[in-house]
PDB file of C-alpha atoms in Angstrom:
ATOM      1  CA  MET A 761     -88.484-182.633-134.318  1.00 29.00           C
ATOM      2  CA  THR A 762     -87.437-180.119-131.660  1.00 33.00           C
ATOM      3  CA  THR A 763     -85.142-177.169-132.199  1.00 35.00           C
ATOM      4  CA  ASP A 764     -82.435-175.880-129.869  1.00 36.00           C
ATOM      5  CA  ASP A 765     -84.999-173.526-128.325  1.00 37.00           C
ATOM      6  CA  GLU A 766     -87.651-176.132-127.573  1.00 36.00           C
ATOM      7  CA  VAL A 767     -87.968-178.078-124.349  1.00 36.00           C
ATOM      8  CA  ALA A 768     -86.283-181.460-124.322  1.00 36.00           C
ATOM      9  CA  VAL A 769     -87.947-184.257-122.378  1.00 37.00           C
ATOM     10  CA  GLY A 770     -86.322-187.672-122.130  1.00 36.00           C
ATOM     11  CA  ALA A 771     -87.870-190.994-123.105  1.00 36.00           C
ATOM     12  CA  SER A 772     -88.882-191.538-119.496  1.00 41.00           C
ATOM     13  CA  GLY A 773     -90.471-188.078-119.353  1.00 44.00           C
ATOM     14  CA  GLN A 774     -88.308-187.126-116.357  1.00 57.00           C
ATOM     15  CA  LEU A 775     -86.206-184.226-117.612  1.00 60.00           C
ATOM     16  CA  ASP A 776     -87.656-180.868-116.619  1.00 59.00           C
ATOM     17  CA  ASP A 777     -88.281-177.744-118.669  1.00 63.00           C
ATOM     18  CA  GLY A 778     -84.733-176.422-118.308  1.00 68.00           C
ATOM     19  CA  TRP A 779     -83.195-178.940-120.694  1.00 67.00           C
ATOM     20  CA  ARG A 780     -82.764-178.015-124.365  1.00 72.00           C
ATOM     21  CA  ASN A 781     -81.490-179.894-127.387  1.00 74.00           C
ATOM     22  CA  GLY A 782     -77.849-178.999-127.757  1.00 70.00           C
ATOM     23  CA  PRO A 783     -75.158-179.922-130.265  1.00 71.00           C
ATOM     24  CA  GLY A 784     -75.700-183.411-131.633  1.00 74.00           C
ATOM     25  CA  GLY A 785     -79.075-183.654-129.873  1.00 73.00           C
ATOM     26  CA  MET A 786     -77.550-183.944-126.384  1.00 72.00           C
ATOM     27  CA  ARG A 787     -79.793-182.525-123.658  1.00 74.00           C
ATOM     28  CA  THR A 788     -78.098-179.357-122.386  1.00 79.00           C
ATOM     29  CA  ARG A 789     -78.665-176.777-119.660  1.00 85.00           C
ATOM     30  CA  ARG A 790     -76.904-174.249-117.437  1.00 90.00           C
ATOM     31  CA  ALA A 791     -76.841-174.870-113.707  1.00 94.00           C
ATOM     32  CA  ALA A 792     -75.883-173.171-110.451  1.00 97.00           C
ATOM     33  CA  ARG A 793     -74.371-175.212-107.614  1.00 97.00           C
ATOM     34  CA  VAL A 794     -73.167-174.332-104.120  1.00 98.00           C
ATOM     35  CA  VAL A 795     -70.296-175.641-102.024  1.00 98.00           C
ATOM     36  CA  LEU A 796     -72.049-175.015 -98.714  1.00 97.00           C
ATOM     37  CA  LEU A 797     -69.810-175.215 -95.629  1.00 96.00           C
ATOM     38  CA  ASP A 798     -70.710-175.289 -91.928  1.00 94.00           C
ATOM     39  CA  PRO A 799     -68.554-173.831 -89.100  1.00 92.00           C
ATOM     40  CA  ASP A 800     -66.717-177.167 -88.777  1.00 92.00           C
ATOM     41  CA  GLY A 801     -65.681-177.109 -92.459  1.00 93.00           C
ATOM     42  CA  ARG A 802     -68.104-179.871 -93.445  1.00 95.00           C
ATOM     43  CA  VAL A 803     -69.747-179.680 -96.856  1.00 96.00           C
ATOM     44  CA  LEU A 804     -73.458-180.216 -97.440  1.00 95.00           C
ATOM     45  CA  LEU A 805     -73.968-182.845-100.136  1.00 95.00           C
ATOM     46  CA  VAL A 806     -76.868-184.638-101.737  1.00 91.00           C
ATOM     47  CA  ARG A 807     -76.822-188.390-102.380  1.00 90.00           C
ATOM     48  CA  GLY A 808     -78.717-189.636-105.412  1.00 86.00           C
ATOM     49  CA  HIS A 809     -79.206-192.843-107.315  1.00 82.00           C
ATOM     50  CA  ASP A 810     -79.767-193.969-110.874  1.00 75.00           C
ATOM     51  CA  ALA A 811     -83.275-195.379-111.381  1.00 72.00           C
ATOM     52  CA  ASP A 812     -81.989-197.466-114.313  1.00 73.00           C
ATOM     53  CA  ASP A 813     -79.083-198.866-112.259  1.00 73.00           C
ATOM     54  CA  PRO A 814     -80.250-199.102-108.616  1.00 74.00           C
ATOM     55  CA  GLY A 815     -76.778-200.049-107.410  1.00 80.00           C
ATOM     56  CA  ARG A 816     -75.259-196.811-108.682  1.00 82.00           C
ATOM     57  CA  HIS A 817     -75.213-193.948-106.161  1.00 87.00           C
ATOM     58  CA  TRP A 818     -73.364-190.661-106.126  1.00 87.00           C
ATOM     59  CA  TRP A 819     -72.755-187.568-103.961  1.00 93.00           C
ATOM     60  CA  PHE A 820     -72.936-184.067-105.420  1.00 93.00           C
ATOM     61  CA  THR A 821     -73.242-180.427-104.416  1.00 96.00           C
ATOM     62  CA  VAL A 822     -76.576-178.704-103.852  1.00 95.00           C
ATOM     63  CA  GLY A 823     -77.928-176.966-106.946  1.00 94.00           C
ATOM     64  CA  GLY A 824     -79.641-177.341-110.278  1.00 90.00           C
ATOM     65  CA  GLY A 825     -80.896-175.729-113.433  1.00 91.00           C
ATOM     66  CA  ILE A 826     -81.355-172.016-113.982  1.00 94.00           C
ATOM     67  CA  ASP A 827     -84.964-170.986-114.643  1.00 92.00           C
ATOM     68  CA  PRO A 828     -85.835-168.544-117.484  1.00 91.00           C
ATOM     69  CA  GLY A 829     -85.217-164.945-116.407  1.00 93.00           C
ATOM     70  CA  GLU A 830     -83.215-166.031-113.374  1.00 95.00           C
ATOM     71  CA  SER A 831     -79.579-165.088-112.750  1.00 97.00           C
ATOM     72  CA  VAL A 832     -77.101-167.823-111.881  1.00 97.00           C
ATOM     73  CA  ARG A 833     -76.882-166.452-108.320  1.00 98.00           C
ATOM     74  CA  GLU A 834     -80.662-166.339-107.938  1.00 98.00           C
ATOM     75  CA  ALA A 835     -80.823-169.941-109.147  1.00 97.00           C
ATOM     76  CA  ALA A 836     -78.185-170.993-106.608  1.00 98.00           C
ATOM     77  CA  VAL A 837     -80.125-169.410-103.729  1.00 98.00           C
ATOM     78  CA  ARG A 838     -83.428-170.933-104.912  1.00 96.00           C
ATOM     79  CA  GLU A 839     -81.898-174.397-105.319  1.00 94.00           C
ATOM     80  CA  VAL A 840     -80.374-174.320-101.819  1.00 95.00           C
ATOM     81  CA  LEU A 841     -83.792-173.458-100.369  1.00 94.00           C
ATOM     82  CA  GLU A 842     -85.609-176.108-102.425  1.00 92.00           C
ATOM     83  CA  GLU A 843     -83.136-178.927-101.773  1.00 90.00           C
ATOM     84  CA  THR A 844     -82.191-178.191 -98.151  1.00 93.00           C
ATOM     85  CA  GLY A 845     -84.658-175.713 -96.625  1.00 91.00           C
ATOM     86  CA  LEU A 846     -81.754-173.332 -95.897  1.00 94.00           C
ATOM     87  CA  GLN A 847     -82.344-169.669 -96.774  1.00 94.00           C
ATOM     88  CA  LEU A 848     -79.392-167.831 -98.322  1.00 96.00           C
ATOM     89  CA  GLU A 849     -79.206-164.382 -99.845  1.00 97.00           C
ATOM     90  CA  VAL A 850     -77.517-163.660-103.173  1.00 98.00           C
ATOM     91  CA  ASP A 851     -74.863-161.679-101.267  1.00 97.00           C
ATOM     92  CA  ASP A 852     -73.994-164.803 -99.236  1.00 97.00           C
ATOM     93  CA  LEU A 853     -72.532-166.410-102.368  1.00 98.00           C
ATOM     94  CA  VAL A 854     -68.815-166.097-103.106  1.00 98.00           C
ATOM     95  CA  GLY A 855     -67.460-166.685-106.583  1.00 97.00           C
ATOM     96  CA  PRO A 856     -68.091-168.554-108.802  1.00 98.00           C
ATOM     97  CA  VAL A 857     -65.216-170.540-107.342  1.00 98.00           C
ATOM     98  CA  VAL A 858     -65.391-173.424-109.857  1.00 98.00           C
ATOM     99  CA  THR A 859     -66.740-173.853-113.374  1.00 97.00           C
ATOM    100  CA  ARG A 860     -67.147-177.061-115.306  1.00 94.00           C
ATOM    101  CA  SER A 861     -69.199-178.823-117.942  1.00 92.00           C
ATOM    102  CA  ALA A 862     -70.401-182.303-116.983  1.00 87.00           C
ATOM    103  CA  ILE A 863     -71.560-185.017-119.364  1.00 87.00           C
ATOM    104  CA  PHE A 864     -73.692-187.610-117.570  1.00 76.00           C
ATOM    105  CA  ASP A 865     -76.554-190.063-117.990  1.00 73.00           C
ATOM    106  CA  PHE A 866     -79.906-189.094-116.478  1.00 67.00           C
ATOM    107  CA  ALA A 867     -83.494-190.156-117.230  1.00 60.00           C
ATOM    108  CA  ARG A 868     -82.189-192.406-120.034  1.00 69.00           C
ATOM    109  CA  GLU A 869     -80.563-189.414-121.720  1.00 70.00           C
ATOM    110  CA  SER A 870     -77.008-188.238-122.253  1.00 77.00           C
ATOM    111  CA  CYS A 871     -76.902-184.768-120.718  1.00 75.00           C
ATOM    112  CA  LEU A 872     -74.469-181.848-120.803  1.00 84.00           C
ATOM    113  CA  GLN A 873     -74.664-179.418-117.909  1.00 85.00           C
ATOM    114  CA  HIS A 874     -72.620-176.202-117.781  1.00 94.00           C
ATOM    115  CA  GLU A 875     -72.101-175.442-114.091  1.00 94.00           C
ATOM    116  CA  GLU A 876     -70.983-172.505-111.985  1.00 97.00           C
ATOM    117  CA  LEU A 877     -70.210-173.427-108.369  1.00 98.00           C
ATOM    118  CA  PHE A 878     -70.345-170.834-105.603  1.00 98.00           C
ATOM    119  CA  LEU A 879     -69.099-170.935-102.014  1.00 98.00           C
ATOM    120  CA  ALA A 880     -71.376-170.135 -99.066  1.00 97.00           C
ATOM    121  CA  HIS A 881     -71.130-170.600 -95.313  1.00 95.00           C
ATOM    122  CA  VAL A 882     -73.872-171.289 -92.795  1.00 92.00           C
ATOM    123  CA  SER A 883     -73.496-170.509 -89.118  1.00 83.00           C
ATOM    124  CA  GLY A 884     -74.658-172.653 -86.246  1.00 72.00           C
ATOM    125  CA  ASP A 885     -76.745-175.783 -86.403  1.00 69.00           C
ATOM    126  CA  ALA A 886     -78.726-175.555 -89.646  1.00 75.00           C
ATOM    127  CA  THR A 887     -81.966-177.547 -89.780  1.00 82.00           C
ATOM    128  CA  LEU A 888     -82.398-179.338 -93.097  1.00 81.00           C
ATOM    129  CA  SER A 889     -85.726-179.941 -94.813  1.00 75.00           C
ATOM    130  CA  ARG A 890     -86.907-181.976 -97.813  1.00 76.00           C
ATOM    131  CA  ALA A 891     -90.329-180.254 -97.843  1.00 73.00           C
ATOM    132  CA  ARG A 892     -89.650-178.389-101.109  1.00 74.00           C
ATOM    133  CA  TRP A 893     -88.365-181.349-103.134  1.00 70.00           C
ATOM    134  CA  THR A 894     -90.131-181.807-106.443  1.00 71.00           C
ATOM    135  CA  ALA A 895     -91.578-185.201-107.348  1.00 71.00           C
ATOM    136  CA  LEU A 896     -88.604-185.725-109.679  1.00 68.00           C
ATOM    137  CA  GLU A 897     -86.099-184.909-106.912  1.00 72.00           C
ATOM    138  CA  ALA A 898     -87.883-187.199-104.458  1.00 65.00           C
ATOM    139  CA  SER A 899     -87.661-190.011-107.017  1.00 67.00           C
ATOM    140  CA  PHE A 900     -83.847-190.057-107.195  1.00 71.00           C
ATOM    141  CA  LEU A 901     -82.493-188.146-104.153  1.00 76.00           C
ATOM    142  CA  ASP A 902     -81.742-190.294-101.118  1.00 83.00           C
ATOM    143  CA  ALA A 903     -80.172-188.020 -98.522  1.00 86.00           C
ATOM    144  CA  VAL A 904     -78.765-184.598 -97.711  1.00 88.00           C
ATOM    145  CA  GLU A 905     -75.839-184.781 -95.289  1.00 92.00           C
ATOM    146  CA  TRP A 906     -72.930-182.794 -93.900  1.00 94.00           C
ATOM    147  CA  LEU A 907     -69.632-184.587 -94.635  1.00 96.00           C
ATOM    148  CA  SER A 908     -66.117-183.771 -93.512  1.00 96.00           C
ATOM    149  CA  VAL A 909     -63.355-183.903 -96.096  1.00 97.00           C
ATOM    150  CA  ASP A 910     -62.162-187.195 -94.571  1.00 97.00           C
ATOM    151  CA  GLU A 911     -65.679-188.657 -94.736  1.00 97.00           C
ATOM    152  CA  LEU A 912     -66.027-187.460 -98.313  1.00 96.00           C
ATOM    153  CA  ARG A 913     -62.759-189.134 -99.287  1.00 96.00           C
ATOM    154  CA  ALA A 914     -63.920-192.372 -97.618  1.00 96.00           C
ATOM    155  CA  VAL A 915     -67.287-192.739 -99.377  1.00 95.00           C
ATOM    156  CA  THR A 916     -67.527-195.675-101.761  1.00 93.00           C
ATOM    157  CA  ASP A 917     -70.099-193.970-104.021  1.00 91.00           C
ATOM    158  CA  GLU A 918     -69.069-191.746-106.907  1.00 89.00           C
ATOM    159  CA  VAL A 919     -68.492-188.044-106.067  1.00 93.00           C
ATOM    160  CA  PHE A 920     -69.146-185.230-108.547  1.00 92.00           C
ATOM    161  CA  PRO A 921     -67.018-183.437-109.359  1.00 94.00           C
ATOM    162  CA  ALA A 922     -64.319-186.000-108.578  1.00 93.00           C
ATOM    163  CA  GLU A 923     -62.087-183.153-107.346  1.00 96.00           C
ATOM    164  CA  LEU A 924     -64.630-182.147-104.686  1.00 97.00           C
ATOM    165  CA  PRO A 925     -62.593-183.270-101.624  1.00 97.00           C
ATOM    166  CA  GLU A 926     -59.664-181.106-102.739  1.00 97.00           C
ATOM    167  CA  ILE A 927     -61.986-178.216-103.649  1.00 97.00           C
ATOM    168  CA  VAL A 928     -63.641-178.304-100.214  1.00 97.00           C
ATOM    169  CA  GLU A 929     -60.292-178.546 -98.465  1.00 96.00           C
ATOM    170  CA  SER A 930     -58.986-175.510-100.355  1.00 96.00           C
ATOM    171  CA  LEU A 931     -62.140-173.456 -99.611  1.00 97.00           C
ATOM    172  CA  ARG A 932     -62.453-174.173 -95.888  1.00 92.00           C
ATOM    173  CA  ALA A 933     -60.196-171.244 -95.003  1.00 86.00           C
ATOM    174  CA  GLY A 934     -61.814-168.999 -97.635  1.00 90.00           C
ATOM    175  CA  TRP A 935     -61.547-168.381-101.338  1.00 96.00           C
ATOM    176  CA  ASP A 936     -58.335-166.970-102.802  1.00 96.00           C
ATOM    177  CA  GLY A 937     -60.172-165.287-105.707  1.00 97.00           C
ATOM    178  CA  THR A 938     -59.025-167.745-108.369  1.00 96.00           C
ATOM    179  CA  VAL A 939     -61.778-169.461-110.345  1.00 97.00           C
ATOM    180  CA  ARG A 940     -60.916-173.116-110.850  1.00 96.00           C
ATOM    181  CA  HIS A 941     -61.938-174.233-114.368  1.00 97.00           C
ATOM    182  CA  LEU A 942     -62.358-178.006-114.573  1.00 95.00           C
ATOM    183  CA  GLY A 943     -63.282-178.110-118.251  1.00 92.00           C
ATOM    184  CA  VAL A 944     -65.490-180.853-119.704  1.00 88.00           C
ATOM    185  CA  GLN A 945     -65.839-183.899-117.458  1.00 88.00           C
ATOM    186  CA  ASP A 946     -67.413-187.120-118.735  1.00 86.00           C
ATOM    187  CA  GLU A 947     -69.293-188.767-115.867  1.00 83.00           C
ATOM    188  CA  GLN A 948     -71.314-191.241-117.888  1.00 76.00           C
ATOM    189  CA  ALA A 949     -71.641-194.720-116.432  1.00 61.00           C
ATOM    190  CA  SER A 950     -69.210-197.224-117.831  1.00 46.00           C
ATOM    191  CA  VAL A 951     -70.789-199.587-120.312  1.00 37.00           C
ATOM    192  CA  GLY A 952     -70.107-203.310-120.113  1.00 33.00           C
TER     193      GLY A 952
END
């Protein structure tokens, strides 16, 4: 039996070291995410899929779990570099602009992730790279793409958080200083 302080690994062995047993045994972690915008107001998103349901795909912001001893801002910068090849500095991050807690299925586990989302801008034509993807990321990430708000609204895949088109639209001209708290959002796949 594991305690709240021990590493939680799912039945498939795919959850990484950042997940812990939380209330009721749900796998839980803190995460840093970035709403990364280019000069045209497009947002950089990652498309992933569910290995247990190959027809299920979703788009989400760049980011991931916070490593031990790492600040949320340091984690955000590291995750952007690992997932996209883009180098940001901690001072490039604005916010957090959004907070939320997401409940979702991953690696045959029900997971709870407490997220802080930051805003950052890149200038010019940024070259993207998958060279730093971990084996786990390579197993479920399909693409990293710049999407306009209109393109984001038109995708047929799920988008997380669901409010992302409105969030991006509101941040394109800059952040007004108000943190948007989305609360707990249940993103588990429908059963049946």
